[in-house]
Coordinates of C-alpha atoms and ligand atoms in Angstrom, one line a residue:
M318 CA 14.6 199.6 112.9
K319 CA 16.3 197.4 115.9
N320 CA 15.6 194.1 117.5
I321 CA 14.9 194.0 120.9
K322 CA 16.2 190.2 120.8
D323 CA 19.7 191.4 119.3
Y324 CA 20.7 192.2 122.1
N325 CA 22.1 190.4 125.2
L326 CA 21.4 191.3 129.3
E327 CA 24.8 194.0 129.4
D328 CA 23.9 195.6 125.7
L329 CA 20.1 196.0 126.4
K330 CA 21.1 198.4 129.6
K331 CA 23.1 200.2 127.3
E332 CA 20.0 200.8 124.6
I333 CA 17.5 201.0 127.8
V334 CA 19.5 203.9 129.3
N335 CA 20.8 205.3 126.0
I336 CA 16.5 206.2 125.5
G337 CA 16.7 207.8 128.6
E338 CA 15.5 205.1 131.3
K339 CA 16.8 202.9 134.3
S340 CA 18.9 199.8 133.4
Y341 CA 17.2 197.8 135.3
R342 CA 14.4 198.1 133.0
A343 CA 16.3 196.0 131.0
E344 CA 16.7 193.4 133.3
Q345 CA 12.6 193.5 133.2
I346 CA 12.6 193.7 129.4
F347 CA 14.5 190.6 128.9
K348 CA 12.5 188.7 131.2
W349 CA 9.3 189.2 129.7
L350 CA 11.2 188.5 126.3
Y351 CA 12.7 184.8 127.9
V352 CA 11.3 184.0 130.7
D353 CA 7.7 184.9 129.9
K354 CA 7.9 184.6 126.3
V355 CA 5.6 187.2 125.5
T356 CA 5.0 188.7 121.7
S357 CA 4.5 191.9 121.8
F358 CA 6.0 194.9 124.8
D359 CA 1.6 195.2 125.1
D360 CA 1.9 192.5 127.4
M361 CA 4.7 194.0 129.3
N362 CA 2.4 195.1 132.1
N363 CA 4.6 196.1 134.6
L364 CA 5.8 199.0 132.4
S365 CA 4.0 202.2 132.5
L366 CA 2.6 202.7 129.4
E367 CA 4.5 205.2 128.3
L368 CA 7.8 203.7 128.6
R369 CA 6.0 200.8 126.2
E370 CA 5.4 203.4 123.6
K371 CA 8.4 204.7 123.6
L372 CA 10.4 201.0 123.3
K373 CA 7.5 200.0 120.2
M374 CA 9.0 203.6 118.9
N375 CA 12.7 202.6 119.4
F376 CA 12.4 198.1 118.9
S377 CA 11.2 195.7 116.6
I378 CA 9.8 192.3 118.3
C379 CA 11.1 189.9 115.8
N380 CA 7.6 187.1 115.8
F381 CA 8.7 184.5 113.2
D382 CA 5.8 183.2 111.3
I383 CA 4.9 179.6 110.7
L384 CA 4.8 179.1 106.9
K385 CA 4.9 175.5 106.6
K386 CA 5.2 172.9 109.7
Q387 CA 6.0 168.4 109.0
E388 CA 6.1 166.4 111.1
S389 CA 8.0 163.1 110.9
S390 CA 7.0 159.0 112.3
D391 CA 9.6 159.8 114.4
G392 CA 7.9 163.1 116.3
T393 CA 10.7 165.2 114.7
K394 CA 9.3 168.7 113.2
K395 CA 10.5 170.4 110.3
Y396 CA 9.5 174.2 110.5
L397 CA 9.6 176.9 107.7
F398 CA 9.7 179.9 109.1
D399 CA 9.5 183.8 107.5
V400 CA 12.1 185.7 108.4
L401 CA 10.0 188.4 107.7
D402 CA 12.7 190.0 104.8
G403 CA 10.7 187.9 101.4
N404 CA 13.0 185.0 102.5
A405 CA 12.5 181.2 104.8
I406 CA 14.9 179.0 106.5
E407 CA 14.1 176.0 108.0
T408 CA 14.4 174.7 111.7
V409 CA 14.2 171.3 113.1
L410 CA 13.2 170.1 116.1
M411 CA 13.9 166.8 117.6
E412 CA 12.5 165.1 120.3
Y413 CA 15.5 162.8 122.4
H414 CA 14.6 161.0 125.7
H415 CA 17.3 163.1 127.4
G416 CA 14.5 165.9 126.2
K417 CA 14.0 168.4 123.4
T418 CA 17.2 169.6 120.9
I419 CA 16.4 172.3 118.3
C420 CA 18.7 173.0 114.6
V421 CA 19.0 176.2 113.7
S422 CA 19.8 177.8 110.4
S423 CA 22.5 180.6 111.5
Q424 CA 22.2 182.0 107.7
I425 CA 20.3 182.7 104.7
G426 CA 22.5 180.0 102.7
C427 CA 25.6 179.0 102.8
K428 CA 28.2 179.7 101.2
M429 CA 30.7 176.4 101.6
G430 CA 29.4 174.8 98.8
C431 CA 29.5 171.4 100.5
K432 CA 28.8 168.8 97.8
F433 CA 26.2 166.1 99.3
C434 CA 25.0 169.0 101.4
A435 CA 20.9 171.0 99.9
S436 CA 21.8 174.3 101.9
T437 CA 24.6 174.3 99.1
G438 CA 23.7 175.6 95.6
I439 CA 21.5 178.0 95.9
K440 CA 22.6 181.8 96.6
F441 CA 23.8 182.5 99.8
I442 CA 21.8 185.8 100.8
R443 CA 22.7 187.3 104.0
N444 CA 23.7 185.7 107.8
L445 CA 21.1 186.0 110.3
S446 CA 21.2 188.2 112.9
S447 CA 21.4 187.3 117.2
G448 CA 17.4 187.6 117.4
E449 CA 16.4 185.8 114.7
I450 CA 19.0 182.7 115.5
V451 CA 17.8 183.0 119.1
E452 CA 13.8 183.7 118.0
Q453 CA 13.5 179.6 115.7
I454 CA 14.2 178.7 119.9
L455 CA 11.2 180.8 121.2
A456 CA 8.8 180.1 118.0
V457 CA 9.1 176.6 118.5
E458 CA 8.4 176.8 121.9
Q459 CA 5.9 178.8 121.9
D460 CA 4.2 176.1 118.9
T461 CA 4.8 173.4 120.9
K462 CA 4.6 175.2 124.2
S463 CA 7.5 173.4 125.2
N464 CA 11.4 174.1 126.7
I465 CA 13.5 173.7 124.7
S466 CA 16.9 172.0 126.4
N467 CA 19.8 171.5 123.4
V468 CA 20.9 173.2 120.8
V469 CA 22.8 172.5 117.9
F470 CA 23.9 174.9 115.3
M471 CA 23.2 172.4 112.6
G472 CA 20.8 174.1 110.6
I473 CA 21.6 176.3 107.1
G474 CA 24.6 178.1 106.8
E475 CA 28.1 178.1 108.5
P476 CA 27.8 179.4 111.6
L477 CA 31.5 180.5 112.4
D478 CA 31.0 182.1 109.1
N479 CA 28.7 184.3 111.3
Y480 CA 31.1 184.7 114.0
D481 CA 29.3 187.2 115.7
N482 CA 25.6 187.4 115.9
V483 CA 26.3 183.3 116.4
I484 CA 28.4 184.0 120.2
N485 CA 26.3 187.1 120.8
A486 CA 23.0 184.7 120.5
I487 CA 24.8 181.7 122.3
R488 CA 25.2 184.9 125.3
I489 CA 21.6 185.6 125.1
M490 CA 20.4 181.7 125.4
N491 CA 22.8 181.0 128.0
N492 CA 21.9 183.8 130.0
P493 CA 20.1 182.4 133.7
K494 CA 17.7 185.2 133.9
G495 CA 16.4 184.3 130.3
L496 CA 16.1 181.6 128.5
N497 CA 19.0 179.5 130.6
I498 CA 20.3 177.3 128.4
G499 CA 23.2 176.2 129.7
A500 CA 26.4 176.7 126.7
R501 CA 26.8 173.2 127.9
H502 CA 23.8 172.1 125.7
I503 CA 24.6 174.0 122.8
S504 CA 26.8 172.5 120.0
I505 CA 28.3 174.5 116.8
S506 CA 29.4 172.4 114.1
T507 CA 31.1 174.0 111.6
S508 CA 33.2 173.2 108.3
G509 CA 36.3 173.8 109.5
L510 CA 37.0 178.2 109.4
V511 CA 39.8 177.4 110.7
P512 CA 41.1 181.4 112.5
R513 CA 37.1 181.2 113.7
I514 CA 38.0 177.8 115.9
Y515 CA 41.2 179.6 117.6
D516 CA 38.3 182.9 118.2
L517 CA 36.0 180.6 119.4
A518 CA 38.3 179.0 121.5
N519 CA 39.7 182.2 123.5
E520 CA 35.9 182.9 123.8
N521 CA 35.5 181.4 126.9
I522 CA 32.1 179.7 126.6
Q523 CA 31.7 176.3 127.1
C524 CA 29.9 174.9 124.1
T525 CA 30.5 172.1 122.3
L526 CA 33.0 172.3 119.3
S527 CA 31.7 170.0 116.2
I528 CA 34.4 169.6 113.2
S529 CA 32.4 168.3 109.5
L530 CA 35.5 166.2 108.6
H531 CA 34.3 163.7 106.4
A532 CA 37.5 162.2 104.9
T533 CA 40.8 161.8 106.1
N534 CA 43.2 163.4 102.8
N535 CA 43.4 166.5 100.9
E536 CA 41.6 164.6 97.7
K537 CA 39.2 163.4 99.2
R538 CA 37.8 166.2 101.2
S539 CA 38.3 168.4 98.9
E540 CA 36.5 167.1 96.4
M541 CA 33.2 166.7 99.0
M542 CA 33.9 170.2 101.2
P543 CA 35.8 173.1 98.7
V544 CA 36.6 174.7 102.1
N545 CA 39.5 172.3 102.5
L546 CA 41.2 174.1 99.4
R547 CA 41.5 177.4 102.2
Y548 CA 42.2 175.2 105.2
N549 CA 43.5 171.6 104.5
I550 CA 43.0 168.7 106.8
E551 CA 46.7 169.0 108.2
E552 CA 45.7 172.6 109.4
L553 CA 42.7 171.6 110.5
M554 CA 44.0 169.0 112.7
K555 CA 46.6 171.8 114.1
A556 CA 44.3 174.1 115.2
C557 CA 41.8 171.0 116.5
K558 CA 45.2 170.1 118.9
D559 CA 45.0 173.6 120.1
Y560 CA 41.4 173.9 120.5
I561 CA 41.6 171.2 123.2
K562 CA 44.8 172.6 124.8
I563 CA 43.4 176.1 124.8
T564 CA 40.1 174.6 126.4
N565 CA 40.9 171.1 127.9
K566 CA 36.9 170.4 126.7
R567 CA 36.4 166.9 123.6
I568 CA 35.8 167.8 120.2
S569 CA 33.2 166.3 118.2
F570 CA 34.3 164.6 114.8
E571 CA 31.1 164.3 112.1
Y572 CA 31.8 161.6 109.5
A573 CA 29.5 161.7 106.9
L574 CA 29.6 157.9 105.6
A575 CA 29.3 157.1 101.4
K576 CA 29.4 154.6 99.8
D577 CA 32.5 153.8 97.8
N578 CA 33.8 157.2 98.5
N579 CA 35.0 157.4 102.4
D580 CA 33.5 153.6 103.8
N581 CA 36.3 150.9 103.5
L582 CA 38.5 149.9 106.1
Q583 CA 41.1 152.0 105.0
D584 CA 39.6 155.4 105.5
A585 CA 38.8 154.3 109.2
K586 CA 42.9 152.9 109.3
E587 CA 43.1 156.8 107.9
L588 CA 40.4 158.5 110.6
V589 CA 42.4 156.5 113.6
S590 CA 45.9 157.9 112.9
L591 CA 44.8 161.2 112.3
L592 CA 42.5 161.0 115.2
K593 CA 45.3 159.5 117.3
G594 CA 45.8 161.3 121.3
M595 CA 43.2 163.7 121.1
I596 CA 40.1 164.0 123.5
C597 CA 37.1 163.7 121.0
H598 CA 34.3 161.6 120.2
V599 CA 33.3 160.5 116.1
N600 CA 29.5 161.0 115.3
L601 CA 29.3 158.7 111.9
I602 CA 26.6 160.6 110.0
P603 CA 24.9 157.5 107.2
I604 CA 24.9 160.4 104.9
N605 CA 21.6 161.3 102.8
K606 CA 21.6 161.7 99.3
I607 CA 20.6 165.2 98.0
E608 CA 18.8 165.7 94.3
N609 CA 21.1 165.2 91.5
G610 CA 23.8 164.6 94.7
K611 CA 26.9 162.0 93.4
F612 CA 27.2 160.7 97.1
T613 CA 24.8 157.7 98.6
K614 CA 24.3 156.8 101.7
S615 CA 26.7 153.6 103.2
T616 CA 25.6 150.4 103.8
N617 CA 24.5 149.4 107.8
E618 CA 27.0 146.4 107.5
N619 CA 29.8 148.9 106.2
I620 CA 28.5 151.4 108.6
I621 CA 28.6 148.9 111.2
K622 CA 31.9 147.6 110.8
F623 CA 33.8 151.2 110.9
R624 CA 32.4 152.1 113.9
D625 CA 33.3 148.8 115.2
Y626 CA 36.9 149.6 113.7
L627 CA 37.1 153.0 115.6
N628 CA 36.3 152.0 118.6
S629 CA 38.4 148.5 118.9
K630 CA 41.0 151.2 118.4
G631 CA 39.8 153.6 121.7
I632 CA 38.0 156.4 119.8
V633 CA 34.3 156.7 120.6
A634 CA 32.4 156.8 117.8
T635 CA 28.5 156.4 117.4
I636 CA 26.5 156.3 114.6
R637 CA 23.9 159.7 114.9
R638 CA 20.2 159.0 114.3
E639 CA 18.5 159.4 111.3
L640 CA 15.7 161.8 112.2
G641 CA 13.1 163.0 109.8
S642 CA 14.1 161.7 107.3
D643 CA 11.2 161.4 105.6
I644 CA 10.3 164.9 105.5
D645 CA 13.6 166.1 104.5
A646 CA 14.9 166.9 107.9
A647 CA 18.0 165.3 108.2
C648 CA 21.5 165.9 108.1
G649 CA 21.9 167.8 104.8
Q650 CA 18.6 167.9 103.7
L651 CA 17.7 171.8 104.6
R652 CA 17.5 174.8 102.5
R653 CA 16.3 178.2 102.4
K654 CA 13.4 179.4 100.2
N655 CA 12.7 182.5 98.5
L656 CA 9.1 183.7 99.2
K657 CA 9.5 186.4 96.5
Ligands
SAH1399 N1 28.1 174.3 108.3 C1 28.1 173.4 109.2 C2 26.7 173.2 109.8 C3 25.6 172.7 109.7 S1 26.0 170.2 108.5 C4 28.9 172.7 109.2 O1 29.4 172.5 108.3 O2 29.7 171.9 110.3 C5 25.4 170.0 110.1 C6 25.9 168.5 109.7 O3 25.0 167.6 109.0 C7 27.4 168.8 109.5 O4 28.5 167.7 109.7 C8 27.4 168.3 107.3 O5 28.7 168.5 107.0 C9 26.7 167.6 107.7 N2 25.9 166.7 106.8 C10 26.0 168.1 104.9 N3 25.3 167.8 104.9 C11 25.2 165.9 104.5 C12 24.1 165.1 104.0 N4 23.4 164.7 102.8 N5 24.3 164.1 104.5 C13 24.8 164.1 105.7 N6 24.9 165.2 106.8 C14 25.4 166.1 106.0

């Protein structure tokens, strides 16, 4: 059955007209789903009983059950959701002084194979639908009885490998008649799917693009991220420069620091020359070691030196706070689970 949360408002109007109803009914339903946040058609009490029955016959409302919830000493929460097909995904909620940020998954599993990431190594199952992406927000809001102000596509999966559903999910989140999460409060992180970066540039959505760079030359990057064999650093940086030209927006580069791998002064120098002249921000992530992984965290001393060097050369770099590492909720620690 069709999941009613898979539709942005315009498409929902078409669906509602298709079942013989007036399109303004879609606005009412949209409000029930994303403003009143009800979990059943029965609660939509300004719709006739007959219409509610018709909706039940044509659509499902996907409501995730929480299979497990863990809370970190720093307040970060990690949820394991039953996605209703025998699989489960993880979603993380982080508390910042400026509000609540949710880290959503975009796929069940991931194809990218980054060597330092726990989402790798387990089979890719399928893309999440737009409704399943949006439901992560609704389920967490319901559990915490609060509103989420920021969304980052940094959970399990490569968001640009599930391009259409991710863009549609953003349109649903964005709508002022619904969740009303501004695009400026949404970040998409990619391992570097070059053609999709161009697509995104031309999408006219104001979200932030984060690039998982992690290394400054092809040899090192390919070793960490096999996607680099498909789209190398030169192609990736050209796409980033073009993205900035087209959108006039700043890009955020993620750089996970691994001891004796990509964290010395020479790497910092190469990074400076790579990013020269670009409007950007560098997010340094102390790498989280995964089970059987060969990359280990840089020393604090090296991380600070790396940041200070970038800053001294005029590149704004900050060190990402390590939230939720005690519950395996930090960067690179999420994995898909199989319930069967
Ligand atoms: N597939 C997307 C988004 C998911 S990961 C991407 O690659 O960008 C979100 C961020 O966490 C990425 O920058 C990713 O490279 C980083 N990451 C993955 N594993 C990590 C680890 N073990 N330690 C630190 N950061 C990690």
